mmCIF file of C-alpha atoms in Angstrom:
data_model
loop_
_atom_site.group_PDB
_atom_site.id
_atom_site.type_symbol
_atom_site.label_atom_id
_atom_site.label_comp_id
_atom_site.label_asym_id
_atom_site.label_seq_id
_atom_site.Cartn_x
_atom_site.Cartn_y
_atom_site.Cartn_z
ATOM 1 C CA GLU A 1 6.569 -12.045 9.840
ATOM 2 C CA PRO A 2 9.359 -9.248 11.307
ATOM 3 C CA THR A 3 8.980 -7.601 7.665
ATOM 4 C CA ALA A 4 5.147 -7.596 7.712
ATOM 5 C CA ARG A 5 3.700 -4.996 6.876
ATOM 6 C CA ALA A 6 -0.178 -5.608 6.280
ATOM 7 C CA PRO A 7 -2.170 -7.588 8.968
ATOM 8 C CA VAL A 8 -3.032 -10.601 9.021
ATOM 9 C CA ARG A 9 -6.661 -11.021 8.836
ATOM 10 C CA VAL A 10 -8.606 -14.044 10.408
ATOM 11 C CA VAL A 11 -12.718 -14.546 8.896
ATOM 12 C CA THR A 12 -14.973 -16.563 11.500
ATOM 13 C CA LEU A 13 -18.642 -17.384 10.028
ATOM 14 C CA ALA A 14 -20.866 -18.869 12.679
ATOM 15 C CA THR A 15 -23.543 -19.086 15.197
ATOM 16 C CA SER A 16 -25.469 -16.808 17.579
ATOM 17 C CA LEU A 17 -22.382 -17.953 19.523
ATOM 18 C CA ILE A 18 -20.127 -16.236 17.574
ATOM 19 C CA ALA A 19 -22.356 -12.614 17.010
ATOM 20 C CA SER A 20 -22.351 -12.629 20.861
ATOM 21 C CA ASP A 21 -18.888 -13.209 20.670
ATOM 22 C CA HIS A 22 -17.301 -16.341 23.142
ATOM 23 C CA ILE A 23 -14.932 -17.756 22.069
ATOM 24 C CA THR A 24 -13.532 -15.821 19.617
ATOM 25 C CA ASP A 25 -13.208 -13.499 22.588
ATOM 26 C CA VAL A 26 -10.888 -15.282 23.614
ATOM 27 C CA ALA A 27 -8.856 -16.559 20.674
ATOM 28 C CA ARG A 28 -8.953 -12.486 19.382
ATOM 29 C CA GLY A 29 -6.869 -11.820 22.661
ATOM 30 C CA ARG A 30 -4.280 -14.557 22.249
ATOM 31 C CA MET A 31 -3.207 -13.485 18.367
ATOM 32 C CA MET A 32 -3.821 -10.144 18.986
ATOM 33 C CA THR A 33 -0.376 -10.278 21.732
ATOM 34 C CA ARG A 34 1.250 -12.550 20.651
ATOM 35 C CA HIS A 35 1.472 -11.277 16.593
ATOM 36 C CA GLY A 36 0.060 -7.461 17.380
ATOM 37 C CA GLN A 37 -2.916 -5.350 17.920
ATOM 38 C CA GLY A 38 -4.064 -5.465 13.717
ATOM 39 C CA GLY A 39 -7.016 -3.969 14.874
ATOM 40 C CA THR A 40 -10.626 -4.547 16.111
ATOM 41 C CA GLY A 41 -12.143 -5.992 13.532
ATOM 42 C CA TYR A 42 -15.298 -6.023 11.492
ATOM 43 C CA LEU A 43 -18.513 -4.866 13.930
ATOM 44 C CA TYR A 44 -22.181 -4.889 12.725
ATOM 45 C CA VAL A 45 -23.863 -1.684 12.894
ATOM 46 C CA ASP A 46 -26.579 -3.102 15.676
ATOM 47 C CA ARG A 47 -26.694 -6.597 17.421
ATOM 48 C CA PRO A 48 -28.450 -9.417 14.002
ATOM 49 C CA THR A 49 -31.122 -9.935 16.500
ATOM 50 C CA ARG A 50 -31.826 -6.674 18.169
ATOM 51 C CA GLY A 51 -31.950 -7.468 22.275
ATOM 52 C CA ALA A 52 -30.178 -10.116 22.229
ATOM 53 C CA GLY A 53 -27.092 -11.360 22.902
ATOM 54 C CA ARG A 54 -23.595 -9.235 24.079
ATOM 55 C CA ASP A 55 -23.047 -5.731 21.923
ATOM 56 C CA VAL A 56 -19.593 -6.305 22.381
ATOM 57 C CA ARG A 57 -19.139 -6.621 18.324
ATOM 58 C CA CYS A 58 -21.055 -3.817 17.113
ATOM 59 C CA GLY A 59 -22.157 0.090 17.115
ATOM 60 C CA LYS A 60 -24.642 1.735 19.255
ATOM 61 C CA ALA A 61 -27.228 2.503 16.858
ATOM 62 C CA THR A 62 -30.321 4.286 17.214
ATOM 63 C CA ASP A 63 -33.824 2.655 17.044
ATOM 64 C CA GLY A 64 -34.723 3.109 13.454
ATOM 65 C CA TRP A 65 -33.137 0.980 11.575
ATOM 66 C CA ASP A 66 -34.196 -2.138 9.160
ATOM 67 C CA ILE A 67 -32.660 -5.523 10.748
ATOM 68 C CA ASP A 68 -32.458 -7.873 8.148
ATOM 69 C CA LYS A 69 -30.747 -10.999 7.736
ATOM 70 C CA LEU A 70 -31.021 -14.957 6.426
ATOM 71 C CA THR A 71 -33.059 -16.631 9.059
ATOM 72 C CA ASP A 72 -36.006 -14.227 8.421
ATOM 73 C CA GLU A 73 -38.883 -16.093 7.014
ATOM 74 C CA LYS A 74 -38.130 -13.310 5.052
ATOM 75 C CA PHE A 75 -34.731 -11.568 3.428
ATOM 76 C CA ALA A 76 -33.397 -9.625 1.487
ATOM 77 C CA PRO A 77 -31.863 -11.285 -2.164
ATOM 78 C CA ASN A 78 -28.271 -8.689 -2.118
ATOM 79 C CA ILE A 79 -27.628 -9.771 1.379
ATOM 80 C CA GLY A 80 -23.890 -10.338 1.345
ATOM 81 C CA LEU A 81 -21.297 -12.532 4.033
ATOM 82 C CA ALA A 82 -21.375 -11.230 7.388
ATOM 83 C CA GLY A 83 -25.379 -12.812 6.382
ATOM 84 C CA VAL A 84 -27.653 -9.470 8.271
ATOM 85 C CA SER A 85 -27.731 -6.050 6.590
ATOM 86 C CA PHE A 86 -28.778 -2.517 8.775
ATOM 87 C CA THR A 87 -31.251 0.013 6.327
ATOM 88 C CA ALA A 88 -32.327 3.065 7.790
ATOM 89 C CA LYS A 89 -35.422 4.029 5.399
ATOM 90 C CA ALA A 90 -35.886 7.203 3.148
ATOM 91 C CA GLY A 91 -37.342 10.366 5.224
ATOM 92 C CA ASP A 92 -36.131 8.738 8.560
ATOM 93 C CA PRO A 93 -32.117 9.612 9.406
ATOM 94 C CA GLN A 94 -30.425 6.836 12.028
ATOM 95 C CA SER A 95 -27.328 6.543 13.553
ATOM 96 C CA VAL A 96 -24.663 4.709 14.223
ATOM 97 C CA SER A 97 -21.687 5.791 16.797
ATOM 98 C CA PHE A 98 -18.902 3.169 16.765
ATOM 99 C CA PRO A 99 -15.403 3.275 19.270
ATOM 100 C CA VAL A 100 -11.979 3.963 17.350
ATOM 101 C CA THR A 101 -9.317 4.121 19.895
ATOM 102 C CA GLY A 102 -5.656 3.004 19.014
ATOM 103 C CA GLN A 103 -7.314 3.044 15.467
ATOM 104 C CA ARG A 104 -5.710 5.069 12.311
ATOM 105 C CA LEU A 105 -8.735 3.651 9.629
ATOM 106 C CA ALA A 106 -12.154 2.245 9.713
ATOM 107 C CA GLU A 107 -12.909 0.533 6.670
ATOM 108 C CA LEU A 108 -17.229 0.602 5.590
ATOM 109 C CA PHE A 109 -19.161 -1.262 4.072
ATOM 110 C CA LEU A 110 -22.218 -0.002 1.674
ATOM 111 C CA VAL A 111 -24.316 -1.505 -0.633
ATOM 112 C CA THR A 112 -25.361 1.255 -3.267
ATOM 113 C CA GLN A 113 -28.647 1.981 -5.092
ATOM 114 C CA PRO A 114 -30.759 3.538 -6.942
ATOM 115 C CA ASN A 115 -31.975 7.026 -4.957
ATOM 116 C CA GLY A 116 -29.193 5.281 -2.254
ATOM 117 C CA GLY A 117 -29.061 8.200 0.624
ATOM 118 C CA GLU A 118 -25.999 9.815 2.225
ATOM 119 C CA VAL A 119 -23.529 9.143 5.308
ATOM 120 C CA GLU A 120 -22.070 11.905 7.605
ATOM 121 C CA ILE A 121 -19.009 10.319 8.480
ATOM 122 C CA LYS A 122 -17.571 11.811 11.981
ATOM 123 C CA ILE A 123 -14.908 12.475 14.078
ATOM 124 C CA ASP A 124 -15.128 12.450 17.436
ATOM 125 C CA GLY A 125 -18.413 15.350 17.532
ATOM 126 C CA SER A 126 -16.050 17.000 13.710
ATOM 127 C CA LEU A 127 -17.207 16.683 9.420
ATOM 128 C CA ILE A 128 -14.438 14.383 8.320
ATOM 129 C CA ALA A 129 -16.868 13.237 5.234
ATOM 130 C CA GLU A 130 -19.981 12.482 3.236
ATOM 131 C CA LEU A 131 -20.059 9.397 1.100
ATOM 132 C CA SER A 132 -22.677 9.138 -1.828
ATOM 133 C CA THR A 133 -24.857 5.965 -1.541
ATOM 134 C CA ALA A 134 -26.582 6.970 -5.215
ATOM 135 C CA GLY A 135 -25.664 3.527 -7.626
ATOM 136 C CA ASP A 136 -27.590 2.245 -11.347
ATOM 137 C CA GLU A 137 -28.439 -0.667 -8.935
ATOM 138 C CA VAL A 138 -27.877 -2.328 -5.577
ATOM 139 C CA ARG A 139 -23.945 -3.188 -5.441
ATOM 140 C CA PRO A 140 -21.770 -3.550 -2.470
ATOM 141 C CA ALA A 141 -18.723 -0.868 -1.291
ATOM 142 C CA THR A 142 -16.537 -0.322 0.656
ATOM 143 C CA SER A 143 -14.485 3.320 1.638
ATOM 144 C CA ILE A 144 -11.789 3.743 3.109
ATOM 145 C CA ILE A 145 -11.984 6.687 6.359
ATOM 146 C CA GLU A 146 -8.504 7.724 7.914
ATOM 147 C CA VAL A 147 -8.799 8.174 11.446
ATOM 148 C CA PRO A 148 -6.724 10.680 13.262
ATOM 149 C CA GLU A 149 -4.740 10.024 16.437
ATOM 150 C CA GLY A 150 -6.035 9.940 19.588
ATOM 151 C CA SER A 151 -9.534 9.490 18.293
ATOM 152 C CA LYS A 152 -12.610 7.891 20.419
ATOM 153 C CA ARG A 153 -15.635 7.396 18.207
ATOM 154 C CA LEU A 154 -16.377 7.698 14.614
ATOM 155 C CA GLU A 155 -20.218 8.200 13.896
ATOM 156 C CA LEU A 156 -22.236 7.957 11.018
ATOM 157 C CA LYS A 157 -25.248 9.449 9.640
ATOM 158 C CA THR A 158 -27.874 8.714 8.125
ATOM 159 C CA ARG A 159 -29.981 11.997 5.373
ATOM 160 C CA ASN A 160 -31.770 11.980 2.163
ATOM 161 C CA GLY A 161 -32.703 9.191 0.811
ATOM 162 C CA VAL A 162 -32.789 5.274 2.061
ATOM 163 C CA VAL A 163 -29.169 3.822 2.637
ATOM 164 C CA ARG A 164 -28.089 0.331 4.079
ATOM 165 C CA ILE A 165 -24.834 -0.229 5.549
ATOM 166 C CA ASP A 166 -23.806 -4.109 5.837
ATOM 167 C CA GLY A 167 -20.789 -3.783 9.275
ATOM 168 C CA VAL A 168 -17.852 -0.888 9.978
ATOM 169 C CA SER A 169 -14.620 -2.197 10.859
ATOM 170 C CA PRO A 170 -11.557 -0.421 12.300
ATOM 171 C CA GLU A 171 -7.842 -0.988 12.164
ATOM 172 C CA THR A 172 -4.820 0.560 13.210
ATOM 173 C CA GLY A 173 -3.589 0.177 9.962
ATOM 174 C CA LEU A 174 -0.446 -1.479 11.677
ATOM 175 C CA PRO A 175 0.690 -5.475 10.620
ATOM 176 C CA GLY A 176 -1.148 -7.710 13.739
ATOM 177 C CA VAL A 177 -4.124 -9.937 13.554
ATOM 178 C CA ILE A 178 -7.857 -8.856 12.349
ATOM 179 C CA PHE A 179 -9.937 -11.267 13.877
ATOM 180 C CA ASP A 180 -13.484 -11.064 12.263
ATOM 181 C CA ALA A 181 -16.450 -12.485 13.939
ATOM 182 C CA LEU A 182 -18.731 -12.758 11.826
ATOM 183 C CA GLY A 183 -21.577 -15.081 13.838
ATOM 184 C CA LEU A 184 -25.758 -14.693 12.986
ATOM 185 C CA PRO A 185 -28.543 -16.291 16.011
ATOM 186 C CA GLY A 186 -29.132 -20.084 14.065
ATOM 187 C CA GLY A 187 -26.144 -19.356 11.641
ATOM 188 C CA ALA A 188 -25.486 -22.709 9.500
ATOM 189 C CA ALA A 189 -24.063 -24.304 6.373
ATOM 190 C CA TYR A 190 -27.524 -24.433 4.983
ATOM 191 C CA VAL A 191 -28.387 -20.648 5.978
ATOM 192 C CA PHE A 192 -25.325 -18.710 4.566
ATOM 193 C CA LEU A 193 -25.365 -20.639 1.209
ATOM 194 C CA ARG A 194 -28.729 -18.093 1.239
ATOM 195 C CA ALA A 195 -26.614 -15.139 1.062
ATOM 196 C CA ASN A 196 -26.755 -12.928 -2.140
ATOM 197 C CA GLU A 197 -22.934 -14.435 -4.066
ATOM 198 C CA GLU A 198 -22.192 -12.241 -6.128
ATOM 199 C CA VAL A 199 -22.347 -9.530 -2.388
ATOM 200 C CA PHE A 200 -20.933 -12.683 -0.232
ATOM 201 C CA GLY A 201 -17.686 -12.237 -3.142
ATOM 202 C CA ALA A 202 -17.188 -9.432 -2.947
ATOM 203 C CA GLN A 203 -17.322 -8.721 0.613
ATOM 204 C CA LEU A 204 -14.756 -11.689 1.252
ATOM 205 C CA LEU A 205 -12.305 -10.642 -1.490
ATOM 206 C CA GLU A 206 -12.194 -7.207 0.681
ATOM 207 C CA ARG A 207 -11.739 -9.293 3.840
ATOM 208 C CA ARG A 208 -8.950 -10.762 1.735
ATOM 209 C CA PRO A 209 -8.722 -13.232 5.068
ATOM 210 C CA ALA A 210 -5.262 -16.186 5.488
ATOM 211 C CA LEU A 211 -8.152 -18.122 7.568
ATOM 212 C CA VAL A 212 -11.388 -18.997 7.197
ATOM 213 C CA ILE A 213 -13.151 -20.295 10.183
ATOM 214 C CA LEU A 214 -17.212 -21.997 9.857
ATOM 215 C CA MET A 215 -17.592 -22.614 13.225
ATOM 216 C CA MET A 216 -21.008 -24.606 13.236
ATOM 217 C CA GLY A 217 -22.520 -27.291 13.286
ATOM 218 C CA GLY A 218 -25.154 -26.420 16.885
ATOM 219 C CA ASN A 219 -27.797 -26.118 14.586
ATOM 220 C CA GLU A 220 -27.750 -28.270 11.859
ATOM 221 C CA ALA A 221 -28.134 -30.901 15.482
ATOM 222 C CA PHE A 222 -30.746 -29.446 16.979
ATOM 223 C CA ASP A 223 -32.322 -29.540 12.777
ATOM 224 C CA LEU A 224 -31.297 -33.474 12.827
ATOM 225 C CA SER A 225 -33.025 -34.179 16.421
ATOM 226 C CA LEU A 226 -36.095 -33.078 15.100
ATOM 227 C CA SER A 227 -36.010 -35.424 11.580
ATOM 228 C CA ARG A 228 -36.347 -32.075 9.425
ATOM 229 C CA TYR A 229 -32.082 -32.030 7.787
ATOM 230 C CA SER A 230 -30.382 -35.715 6.945
ATOM 231 C CA VAL A 231 -26.429 -35.472 7.761
ATOM 232 C CA ALA A 232 -26.446 -35.985 4.099
ATOM 233 C CA ASP A 233 -28.065 -32.779 3.591
ATOM 234 C CA ALA A 234 -25.584 -31.636 6.177
ATOM 235 C CA LYS A 235 -22.437 -32.629 4.251
ATOM 236 C CA LYS A 236 -23.404 -32.005 0.999
ATOM 237 C CA ASN A 237 -23.605 -28.086 2.212
ATOM 238 C CA PHE A 238 -20.385 -27.968 4.675
ATOM 239 C CA VAL A 239 -19.021 -29.274 1.068
ATOM 240 C CA LYS A 240 -20.902 -25.788 -1.013
ATOM 241 C CA LEU A 241 -19.735 -23.284 1.025
ATOM 242 C CA ILE A 242 -16.427 -24.494 1.274
ATOM 243 C CA ALA A 243 -16.215 -24.481 -1.989
ATOM 244 C CA ARG A 244 -17.503 -21.409 -2.497
ATOM 245 C CA VAL A 245 -15.578 -19.723 0.588
ATOM 246 C CA ARG A 246 -12.661 -21.263 -1.542
ATOM 247 C CA GLN A 247 -13.616 -19.388 -5.184
ATOM 248 C CA TYR A 248 -13.423 -15.900 -3.500
ATOM 249 C CA ALA A 249 -10.430 -16.656 -1.077
ATOM 250 C CA PRO A 250 -7.872 -18.691 -3.038
ATOM 251 C CA GLN A 251 -5.204 -18.021 -0.567
ATOM 252 C CA ALA A 252 -6.710 -18.910 3.056
ATOM 253 C CA ALA A 253 -6.898 -22.043 4.974
ATOM 254 C CA ILE A 254 -10.935 -23.670 5.207
ATOM 255 C CA MET A 255 -11.358 -24.478 9.604
#
């Protein structure tokens, strides 16, 4: 609407195809052309499966980040909305940078934890903020960073303890479309249901989507072909995932 003051957000939960931003890149481009540039949207620290797929929806990260995802044989019990988290160990500082040309703010999706470390935030090489991720327990947290006009690159560096960063969303701060592509290799309804509901819910609430797209089925079909899954299971899990999305994004349409 001409009077709009905030962006319209679309959140897509999907498979490896979307982790590489296939299909969603075309949808995003067309919607932004029609309705305005709301911003880049949610970016991972690194590719969910390092070395696989395109790196168009993530930062440029150092190699020492631990990647924890819901499709691993063993995964952390507090993974959230995107199905993947990125952790820099204590005593092993890591960094990641994101392009922010044309963007005016960046929302950081972090997790606080006991003995959590700190994050240095630099824009075009200049230190602009420092954040602590220390907390009494593991909890999702966000922080909004203002990006000066004309800036080109945002860099995050960890120090003094364990730091977990789930993602960063560069945005223009203007009305328009923000189209998140949260794709997970091996993604399926039953996979996203493994996420910690509290963290999943808090992060989905923070995105405030007008539309949530659940673009899955291929991996379920593969499991069906090997007789390790049933159509009844597929229906039950999709119904449960839709209910969870509706609980934390009651304003959203679900496709």
